[in-house]
PDB file of C-alpha atoms in Angstrom:
ATOM      1  CA  MET A  26     -13.277   5.023  16.726  1.00 80.00           C
ATOM      2  CA  ILE A  27     -14.240   1.365  16.827  1.00 83.00           C
ATOM      3  CA  ILE A  28     -10.618   0.532  16.035  1.00 86.00           C
ATOM      4  CA  ASP A  29      -8.420   2.781  18.150  1.00 84.00           C
ATOM      5  CA  LYS A  30      -4.691   3.373  18.042  1.00 82.00           C
ATOM      6  CA  ASP A  31      -2.972   0.573  19.895  1.00 85.00           C
ATOM      7  CA  LEU A  32       0.811   0.340  20.125  1.00 84.00           C
ATOM      8  CA  THR A  33       0.563  -3.333  21.088  1.00 91.00           C
ATOM      9  CA  ARG A  34      -0.937  -3.967  17.644  1.00 92.00           C
ATOM     10  CA  TYR A  35       2.530  -3.538  16.131  1.00 92.00           C
ATOM     11  CA  VAL A  36       3.886  -6.119  18.554  1.00 94.00           C
ATOM     12  CA  LYS A  37       1.075  -8.491  17.602  1.00 93.00           C
ATOM     13  CA  LEU A  38       1.822  -7.868  13.937  1.00 95.00           C
ATOM     14  CA  ILE A  39       5.518  -8.649  14.327  1.00 95.00           C
ATOM     15  CA  LEU A  40       4.879 -11.810  16.339  1.00 95.00           C
ATOM     16  CA  ALA A  41       2.186 -12.996  13.915  1.00 95.00           C
ATOM     17  CA  ALA A  42       4.450 -12.294  10.932  1.00 96.00           C
ATOM     18  CA  ILE A  43       7.293 -14.260  12.541  1.00 96.00           C
ATOM     19  CA  LEU A  44       5.004 -17.204  13.289  1.00 95.00           C
ATOM     20  CA  SER A  45       3.615 -17.086   9.750  1.00 95.00           C
ATOM     21  CA  GLY A  46       7.162 -17.056   8.414  1.00 94.00           C
ATOM     22  CA  ILE A  47       8.149 -20.066  10.526  1.00 93.00           C
ATOM     23  CA  VAL A  48       5.173 -22.138   9.367  1.00 93.00           C
ATOM     24  CA  THR A  49       5.639 -21.091   5.739  1.00 94.00           C
ATOM     25  CA  SER A  50       9.376 -21.825   5.819  1.00 92.00           C
ATOM     26  CA  SER A  51       8.711 -25.262   7.314  1.00 90.00           C
ATOM     27  CA  VAL A  52       6.302 -25.990   4.462  1.00 91.00           C
ATOM     28  CA  ILE A  53       8.814 -24.829   1.853  1.00 91.00           C
ATOM     29  CA  ILE A  54      11.625 -27.065   3.137  1.00 87.00           C
ATOM     30  CA  ASN A  55       9.141 -29.862   3.905  1.00 84.00           C
ATOM     31  CA  SER A  56      10.780 -30.578   7.243  1.00 79.00           C
ATOM     32  CA  GLY A  57      10.572 -34.034   8.767  1.00 81.00           C
ATOM     33  CA  TYR A  58       8.982 -32.662  11.916  1.00 82.00           C
ATOM     34  CA  LEU A  59       6.287 -31.016   9.789  1.00 85.00           C
ATOM     35  CA  GLN A  60       5.532 -34.288   8.017  1.00 85.00           C
ATOM     36  CA  PHE A  61       5.312 -36.126  11.342  1.00 88.00           C
ATOM     37  CA  LEU A  62       3.015 -33.475  12.809  1.00 88.00           C
ATOM     38  CA  ASP A  63       0.732 -33.481   9.773  1.00 90.00           C
ATOM     39  CA  SER A  64       0.540 -37.294   9.697  1.00 88.00           C
ATOM     40  CA  ALA A  65      -0.242 -37.546  13.400  1.00 91.00           C
ATOM     41  CA  ILE A  66      -3.043 -34.972  13.264  1.00 90.00           C
ATOM     42  CA  ILE A  67      -4.534 -36.398  10.052  1.00 89.00           C
ATOM     43  CA  GLY A  68      -4.580 -39.867  11.580  1.00 87.00           C
ATOM     44  CA  SER A  69      -6.335 -38.551  14.674  1.00 87.00           C
ATOM     45  CA  VAL A  70      -8.952 -36.528  12.778  1.00 89.00           C
ATOM     46  CA  GLN A  71      -9.719 -39.210  10.188  1.00 87.00           C
ATOM     47  CA  LYS A  72      -9.603 -42.120  12.646  1.00 86.00           C
ATOM     48  CA  ASP A  73     -13.354 -42.270  13.263  1.00 82.00           C
ATOM     49  CA  GLN A  74     -15.314 -41.802  10.057  1.00 83.00           C
ATOM     50  CA  SER A  75     -19.067 -42.080   9.649  1.00 85.00           C
ATOM     51  CA  GLY A  76     -21.883 -40.967   7.419  1.00 84.00           C
ATOM     52  CA  PHE A  77     -22.846 -38.325   9.961  1.00 88.00           C
ATOM     53  CA  LEU A  78     -19.336 -36.836  10.086  1.00 89.00           C
ATOM     54  CA  ASN A  79     -19.061 -36.950   6.298  1.00 89.00           C
ATOM     55  CA  GLY A  80     -22.308 -35.019   5.944  1.00 90.00           C
ATOM     56  CA  MET A  81     -21.531 -32.553   8.738  1.00 92.00           C
ATOM     57  CA  TYR A  82     -18.037 -31.700   7.552  1.00 92.00           C
ATOM     58  CA  THR A  83     -19.156 -31.463   3.931  1.00 91.00           C
ATOM     59  CA  LEU A  84     -21.871 -28.978   4.925  1.00 94.00           C
ATOM     60  CA  ILE A  85     -19.436 -26.945   7.020  1.00 94.00           C
ATOM     61  CA  THR A  86     -16.803 -26.798   4.297  1.00 92.00           C
ATOM     62  CA  ASN A  87     -19.418 -25.762   1.711  1.00 91.00           C
ATOM     63  CA  LEU A  88     -20.717 -22.952   3.929  1.00 93.00           C
ATOM     64  CA  ALA A  89     -17.143 -21.801   4.560  1.00 92.00           C
ATOM     65  CA  SER A  90     -16.118 -21.644   0.903  1.00 91.00           C
ATOM     66  CA  PRO A  91     -14.369 -18.407  -0.152  1.00 91.00           C
ATOM     67  CA  LYS A  92     -17.080 -17.768  -2.753  1.00 91.00           C
ATOM     68  CA  LEU A  93     -19.812 -17.875  -0.111  1.00 93.00           C
ATOM     69  CA  GLY A  94     -17.546 -15.850   2.150  1.00 94.00           C
ATOM     70  CA  ILE A  95     -17.977 -12.919  -0.228  1.00 94.00           C
ATOM     71  CA  LEU A  96     -21.745 -13.237   0.194  1.00 95.00           C
ATOM     72  CA  TRP A  97     -21.495 -13.367   4.000  1.00 95.00           C
ATOM     73  CA  ILE A  98     -19.312 -10.260   4.134  1.00 96.00           C
ATOM     74  CA  LEU A  99     -21.614  -8.373   1.757  1.00 96.00           C
ATOM     75  CA  ILE A 100     -24.571  -9.179   4.027  1.00 95.00           C
ATOM     76  CA  LEU A 101     -22.598  -8.006   7.050  1.00 95.00           C
ATOM     77  CA  ALA A 102     -21.490  -4.851   5.235  1.00 95.00           C
ATOM     78  CA  PHE A 103     -25.091  -4.156   4.205  1.00 94.00           C
ATOM     79  CA  LEU A 104     -26.215  -4.361   7.844  1.00 94.00           C
ATOM     80  CA  LEU A 105     -23.344  -2.134   8.975  1.00 93.00           C
ATOM     81  CA  TRP A 106     -24.104   0.395   6.237  1.00 91.00           C
ATOM     82  CA  GLY A 107     -27.760   0.512   7.252  1.00 88.00           C
ATOM     83  CA  THR A 108     -26.829   1.310  10.853  1.00 88.00           C
ATOM     84  CA  LYS A 109     -24.548   4.196   9.785  1.00 88.00           C
ATOM     85  CA  TYR A 110     -21.318   2.210  10.145  1.00 91.00           C
ATOM     86  CA  LYS A 111     -20.477   2.914   6.510  1.00 92.00           C
ATOM     87  CA  VAL A 112     -16.706   3.239   6.807  1.00 92.00           C
ATOM     88  CA  PRO A 113     -16.461  -0.012   8.819  1.00 94.00           C
ATOM     89  CA  ALA A 114     -18.616  -1.658   6.142  1.00 94.00           C
ATOM     90  CA  ILE A 115     -16.157  -0.627   3.425  1.00 94.00           C
ATOM     91  CA  TRP A 116     -13.237  -1.710   5.607  1.00 95.00           C
ATOM     92  CA  SER A 117     -14.837  -5.125   6.161  1.00 96.00           C
ATOM     93  CA  ILE A 118     -15.150  -5.812   2.436  1.00 96.00           C
ATOM     94  CA  CYS A 119     -11.622  -4.578   1.695  1.00 96.00           C
ATOM     95  CA  THR A 120     -10.167  -6.622   4.556  1.00 97.00           C
ATOM     96  CA  LEU A 121     -11.702  -9.858   3.295  1.00 97.00           C
ATOM     97  CA  ILE A 122     -10.869  -9.298  -0.369  1.00 96.00           C
ATOM     98  CA  GLY A 123      -7.339  -8.163   0.466  1.00 96.00           C
ATOM     99  CA  GLY A 124      -6.747 -11.139   2.756  1.00 96.00           C
ATOM    100  CA  ASP A 125      -8.052 -13.593   0.166  1.00 94.00           C
ATOM    101  CA  ALA A 126      -5.742 -12.013  -2.424  1.00 95.00           C
ATOM    102  CA  VAL A 127      -2.766 -12.430  -0.083  1.00 96.00           C
ATOM    103  CA  GLY A 128      -3.707 -16.085   0.374  1.00 95.00           C
ATOM    104  CA  VAL A 129      -3.875 -16.688  -3.382  1.00 94.00           C
ATOM    105  CA  ILE A 130      -0.493 -15.021  -3.925  1.00 95.00           C
ATOM    106  CA  ILE A 131       1.133 -17.163  -1.223  1.00 95.00           C
ATOM    107  CA  LYS A 132      -0.462 -20.299  -2.682  1.00 94.00           C
ATOM    108  CA  HIS A 133       1.170 -19.646  -6.056  1.00 93.00           C
ATOM    109  CA  ILE A 134       4.524 -18.818  -4.482  1.00 93.00           C
ATOM    110  CA  ILE A 135       4.684 -21.921  -2.249  1.00 93.00           C
ATOM    111  CA  GLN A 136       2.879 -24.299  -4.667  1.00 90.00           C
ATOM    112  CA  ARG A 137       2.338 -27.050  -2.100  1.00 90.00           C
ATOM    113  CA  GLN A 138       0.437 -29.984  -3.550  1.00 88.00           C
ATOM    114  CA  ARG A 139      -2.746 -31.160  -1.850  1.00 85.00           C
ATOM    115  CA  PRO A 140      -2.879 -34.432   0.120  1.00 86.00           C
ATOM    116  CA  ILE A 141      -3.225 -37.672  -1.818  1.00 79.00           C
ATOM    117  CA  PHE A 142      -6.824 -38.747  -2.453  1.00 69.00           C
ATOM    118  CA  HIS A 143      -8.195 -35.229  -2.112  1.00 64.00           C
ATOM    119  CA  LEU A 144     -11.578 -34.625  -3.721  1.00 62.00           C
ATOM    120  CA  ALA A 145     -11.594 -33.740  -7.411  1.00 48.00           C
ATOM    121  CA  HIS A 146     -13.303 -30.384  -6.885  1.00 60.00           C
ATOM    122  CA  ASP A 147     -10.534 -29.285  -4.491  1.00 68.00           C
ATOM    123  CA  THR A 148      -8.248 -27.823  -7.127  1.00 73.00           C
ATOM    124  CA  GLY A 149      -5.280 -25.505  -6.835  1.00 79.00           C
ATOM    125  CA  PHE A 150      -2.465 -25.494  -4.323  1.00 88.00           C
ATOM    126  CA  SER A 151      -2.767 -26.473  -0.684  1.00 88.00           C
ATOM    127  CA  PHE A 152      -0.983 -23.867   1.456  1.00 93.00           C
ATOM    128  CA  PRO A 153      -2.602 -21.872   2.978  1.00 94.00           C
ATOM    129  CA  SER A 154      -6.187 -23.120   3.210  1.00 94.00           C
ATOM    130  CA  GLY A 155      -8.469 -20.622   1.480  1.00 92.00           C
ATOM    131  CA  HIS A 156     -11.513 -21.840   3.405  1.00 94.00           C
ATOM    132  CA  VAL A 157      -9.807 -21.354   6.765  1.00 97.00           C
ATOM    133  CA  LEU A 158      -8.269 -18.002   5.832  1.00 96.00           C
ATOM    134  CA  ASN A 159     -11.608 -16.688   4.574  1.00 96.00           C
ATOM    135  CA  THR A 160     -13.488 -17.896   7.649  1.00 97.00           C
ATOM    136  CA  PHE A 161     -10.874 -16.515  10.039  1.00 97.00           C
ATOM    137  CA  LEU A 162     -11.057 -13.078   8.431  1.00 97.00           C
ATOM    138  CA  ILE A 163     -14.861 -12.968   8.592  1.00 97.00           C
ATOM    139  CA  ILE A 164     -14.785 -13.999  12.250  1.00 97.00           C
ATOM    140  CA  GLY A 165     -12.010 -11.482  12.912  1.00 97.00           C
ATOM    141  CA  ILE A 166     -14.074  -8.725  11.308  1.00 97.00           C
ATOM    142  CA  ILE A 167     -17.033  -9.668  13.500  1.00 96.00           C
ATOM    143  CA  TRP A 168     -14.850  -9.528  16.617  1.00 96.00           C
ATOM    144  CA  VAL A 169     -13.269  -6.194  15.657  1.00 94.00           C
ATOM    145  CA  ILE A 170     -16.301  -4.342  14.281  1.00 94.00           C
ATOM    146  CA  VAL A 171     -19.522  -6.000  15.439  1.00 93.00           C
ATOM    147  CA  LEU A 172     -18.800  -7.087  19.018  1.00 94.00           C
ATOM    148  CA  PRO A 173     -17.834  -3.583  20.244  1.00 92.00           C
ATOM    149  CA  ILE A 174     -21.252  -2.358  19.069  1.00 90.00           C
ATOM    150  CA  ILE A 175     -23.132  -4.970  21.118  1.00 90.00           C
ATOM    151  CA  LYS A 176     -23.759  -3.782  24.668  1.00 88.00           C
ATOM    152  CA  SER A 177     -24.792  -7.111  26.183  1.00 90.00           C
ATOM    153  CA  ARG A 178     -21.755  -8.977  27.541  1.00 91.00           C
ATOM    154  CA  LYS A 179     -23.735 -12.206  27.504  1.00 93.00           C
ATOM    155  CA  LYS A 180     -24.458 -11.885  23.779  1.00 94.00           C
ATOM    156  CA  VAL A 181     -20.831 -11.008  23.086  1.00 95.00           C
ATOM    157  CA  LEU A 182     -19.672 -14.099  24.971  1.00 95.00           C
ATOM    158  CA  ILE A 183     -22.136 -16.338  23.111  1.00 95.00           C
ATOM    159  CA  ILE A 184     -20.957 -14.986  19.740  1.00 95.00           C
ATOM    160  CA  GLN A 185     -17.317 -15.438  20.718  1.00 96.00           C
ATOM    161  CA  ILE A 186     -17.856 -19.053  21.758  1.00 96.00           C
ATOM    162  CA  CYS A 187     -19.897 -19.868  18.640  1.00 96.00           C
ATOM    163  CA  THR A 188     -17.357 -18.316  16.272  1.00 96.00           C
ATOM    164  CA  ILE A 189     -14.440 -20.138  17.942  1.00 96.00           C
ATOM    165  CA  ILE A 190     -16.295 -23.449  17.612  1.00 96.00           C
ATOM    166  CA  LEU A 191     -17.058 -22.654  13.969  1.00 96.00           C
ATOM    167  CA  MET A 192     -13.393 -21.846  13.286  1.00 96.00           C
ATOM    168  CA  VAL A 193     -12.263 -25.155  14.763  1.00 96.00           C
ATOM    169  CA  LEU A 194     -14.908 -27.088  12.817  1.00 96.00           C
ATOM    170  CA  VAL A 195     -13.867 -25.476   9.521  1.00 96.00           C
ATOM    171  CA  MET A 196     -10.236 -26.408  10.186  1.00 95.00           C
ATOM    172  CA  LEU A 197     -11.210 -29.970  11.068  1.00 95.00           C
ATOM    173  CA  SER A 198     -13.463 -30.266   8.013  1.00 94.00           C
ATOM    174  CA  ARG A 199     -10.625 -29.433   5.617  1.00 93.00           C
ATOM    175  CA  ILE A 200      -8.410 -32.068   7.258  1.00 93.00           C
ATOM    176  CA  TYR A 201     -11.157 -34.676   7.552  1.00 92.00           C
ATOM    177  CA  LEU A 202     -12.115 -34.323   3.881  1.00 90.00           C
ATOM    178  CA  ASN A 203      -8.451 -34.629   2.839  1.00 89.00           C
ATOM    179  CA  ALA A 204      -8.505 -31.188   1.240  1.00 90.00           C
ATOM    180  CA  HIS A 205      -5.578 -29.844   3.285  1.00 91.00           C
ATOM    181  CA  TYR A 206      -2.752 -30.774   5.603  1.00 92.00           C
ATOM    182  CA  PRO A 207      -3.187 -29.555   9.194  1.00 94.00           C
ATOM    183  CA  THR A 208      -0.329 -27.083   8.731  1.00 94.00           C
ATOM    184  CA  ASP A 209      -2.254 -25.562   5.809  1.00 95.00           C
ATOM    185  CA  THR A 210      -5.009 -24.644   8.239  1.00 95.00           C
ATOM    186  CA  VAL A 211      -2.657 -23.424  10.969  1.00 95.00           C
ATOM    187  CA  GLY A 212      -0.737 -21.379   8.406  1.00 95.00           C
ATOM    188  CA  ALA A 213      -3.995 -19.839   7.184  1.00 96.00           C
ATOM    189  CA  VAL A 214      -4.854 -18.707  10.721  1.00 97.00           C
ATOM    190  CA  CYS A 215      -1.395 -17.187  11.224  1.00 96.00           C
ATOM    191  CA  ILE A 216      -1.487 -15.382   7.870  1.00 97.00           C
ATOM    192  CA  GLY A 217      -5.069 -14.256   8.496  1.00 97.00           C
ATOM    193  CA  TYR A 218      -4.164 -12.836  11.900  1.00 97.00           C
ATOM    194  CA  THR A 219      -1.170 -11.018  10.405  1.00 97.00           C
ATOM    195  CA  TRP A 220      -3.301  -9.462   7.677  1.00 97.00           C
ATOM    196  CA  LEU A 221      -5.999  -8.496  10.194  1.00 97.00           C
ATOM    197  CA  GLN A 222      -3.426  -6.530  12.217  1.00 96.00           C
ATOM    198  CA  ILE A 223      -2.217  -4.748   9.076  1.00 96.00           C
ATOM    199  CA  SER A 224      -5.797  -3.953   8.075  1.00 96.00           C
ATOM    200  CA  GLN A 225      -6.581  -2.484  11.502  1.00 95.00           C
ATOM    201  CA  ILE A 226      -3.499  -0.263  11.327  1.00 94.00           C
ATOM    202  CA  LEU A 227      -4.633   0.981   7.916  1.00 95.00           C
ATOM    203  CA  TYR A 228      -8.120   1.673   9.331  1.00 93.00           C
ATOM    204  CA  VAL A 229      -6.720   3.850  12.113  1.00 92.00           C
ATOM    205  CA  TYR A 230      -4.766   5.968   9.618  1.00 89.00           C
ATOM    206  CA  PHE A 231      -7.271   6.241   6.778  1.00 90.00           C
ATOM    207  CA  ALA A 232     -10.787   5.996   8.293  1.00 87.00           C
ATOM    208  CA  PRO A 233     -10.928   9.661   9.467  1.00 85.00           C
ATOM    209  CA  THR A 234      -9.710  10.878   6.055  1.00 87.00           C
ATOM    210  CA  ILE A 235     -12.243   8.752   4.190  1.00 86.00           C
ATOM    211  CA  LYS A 236     -15.060  10.024   6.399  1.00 83.00           C
ATOM    212  CA  SER A 237     -14.108  13.677   5.913  1.00 81.00           C
ATOM    213  CA  LYS A 238     -13.467  13.547   2.150  1.00 82.00           C
ATOM    214  CA  TRP A 239     -16.037  11.054   0.860  1.00 82.00           C
ATOM    215  CA  LYS A 240     -19.492  12.649   0.867  1.00 79.00           C
ATOM    216  CA  LEU A 241     -21.086   9.221   0.651  1.00 81.00           C
ATOM    217  CA  VAL A 242     -19.828   8.295   4.125  1.00 81.00           C
ATOM    218  CA  ASN A 243     -19.389  11.649   5.893  1.00 74.00           C
ATOM    219  CA  HIS A 244     -22.234  10.806   8.295  1.00 80.00           C
ATOM    220  CA  SER A 245     -20.746   7.432   9.153  1.00 79.00           C
ATOM    221  CA  TYR A 246     -19.615   6.296  12.563  1.00 80.00           C
ATOM    222  CA  ILE A 247     -15.973   5.286  12.604  1.00 78.00           C
TER     223      ILE A 247
END
C-alpha cells in the first residue's frame, strides 16, 4: 500500500495531539507569553509593507482559500482516479473535508476574535486559520499519496521544496493581511498534522476493505 502500517505513526499522533493541545490551551487562557509572541511576530512580518507585498500576499491568500482548496483536491483526486489510484483519490477528498470540518468545530469552541483592523471579508473566528489548515492538508496529501508514485528523486525534492515555500508564504500572508495571529497559523499546522496522522491510520485499516467490497474501486491501487 502507498500508506503502510507504521507504529511510529501513533507516536507522531500523540506528540502532535499534545502540541496541538498546548497551543490551543494557550489561546484559551490568552497567556501573556502568547500575546508577546504574537505581537513580536506580527511586528516583524508587517514591518516592511509595499504595494508589491500587498499584491503578492493577497494573491497567495486568495489561491489558498478553503473554497478553492476543494477545487484543488477535486482536480488531484480526478488525476489519481484516472491513473487507477481510486481509493487514494477518495481518501484525499475525505481527508481534506474531514480536516476542514475539525477546524470549523474548533473555531466555534475556542471563539477567538480576529486581530483588530482585519479585512471585512475575513469573517468568523480566528483560531485555527482555515487557509493554513486547508493548505497544509493538501500539501500533506501530496506528500503522502503523490510523492511515493513519482520515481524521480529530483522531481520529488523540487516538489517538497516548492510546497514548503508555499506553506510558509500562506502562513505569512494571513499574518501580513491581519487576518490571523501567528499562533492561529501555528495551531492550524499542528491540528492539520494531527488529523493527517489519524487519516493515515484510518486508511491502513479501511483501504483494503473498501477495495474488496466496492465494485467501483476493486481495480484500484492502494
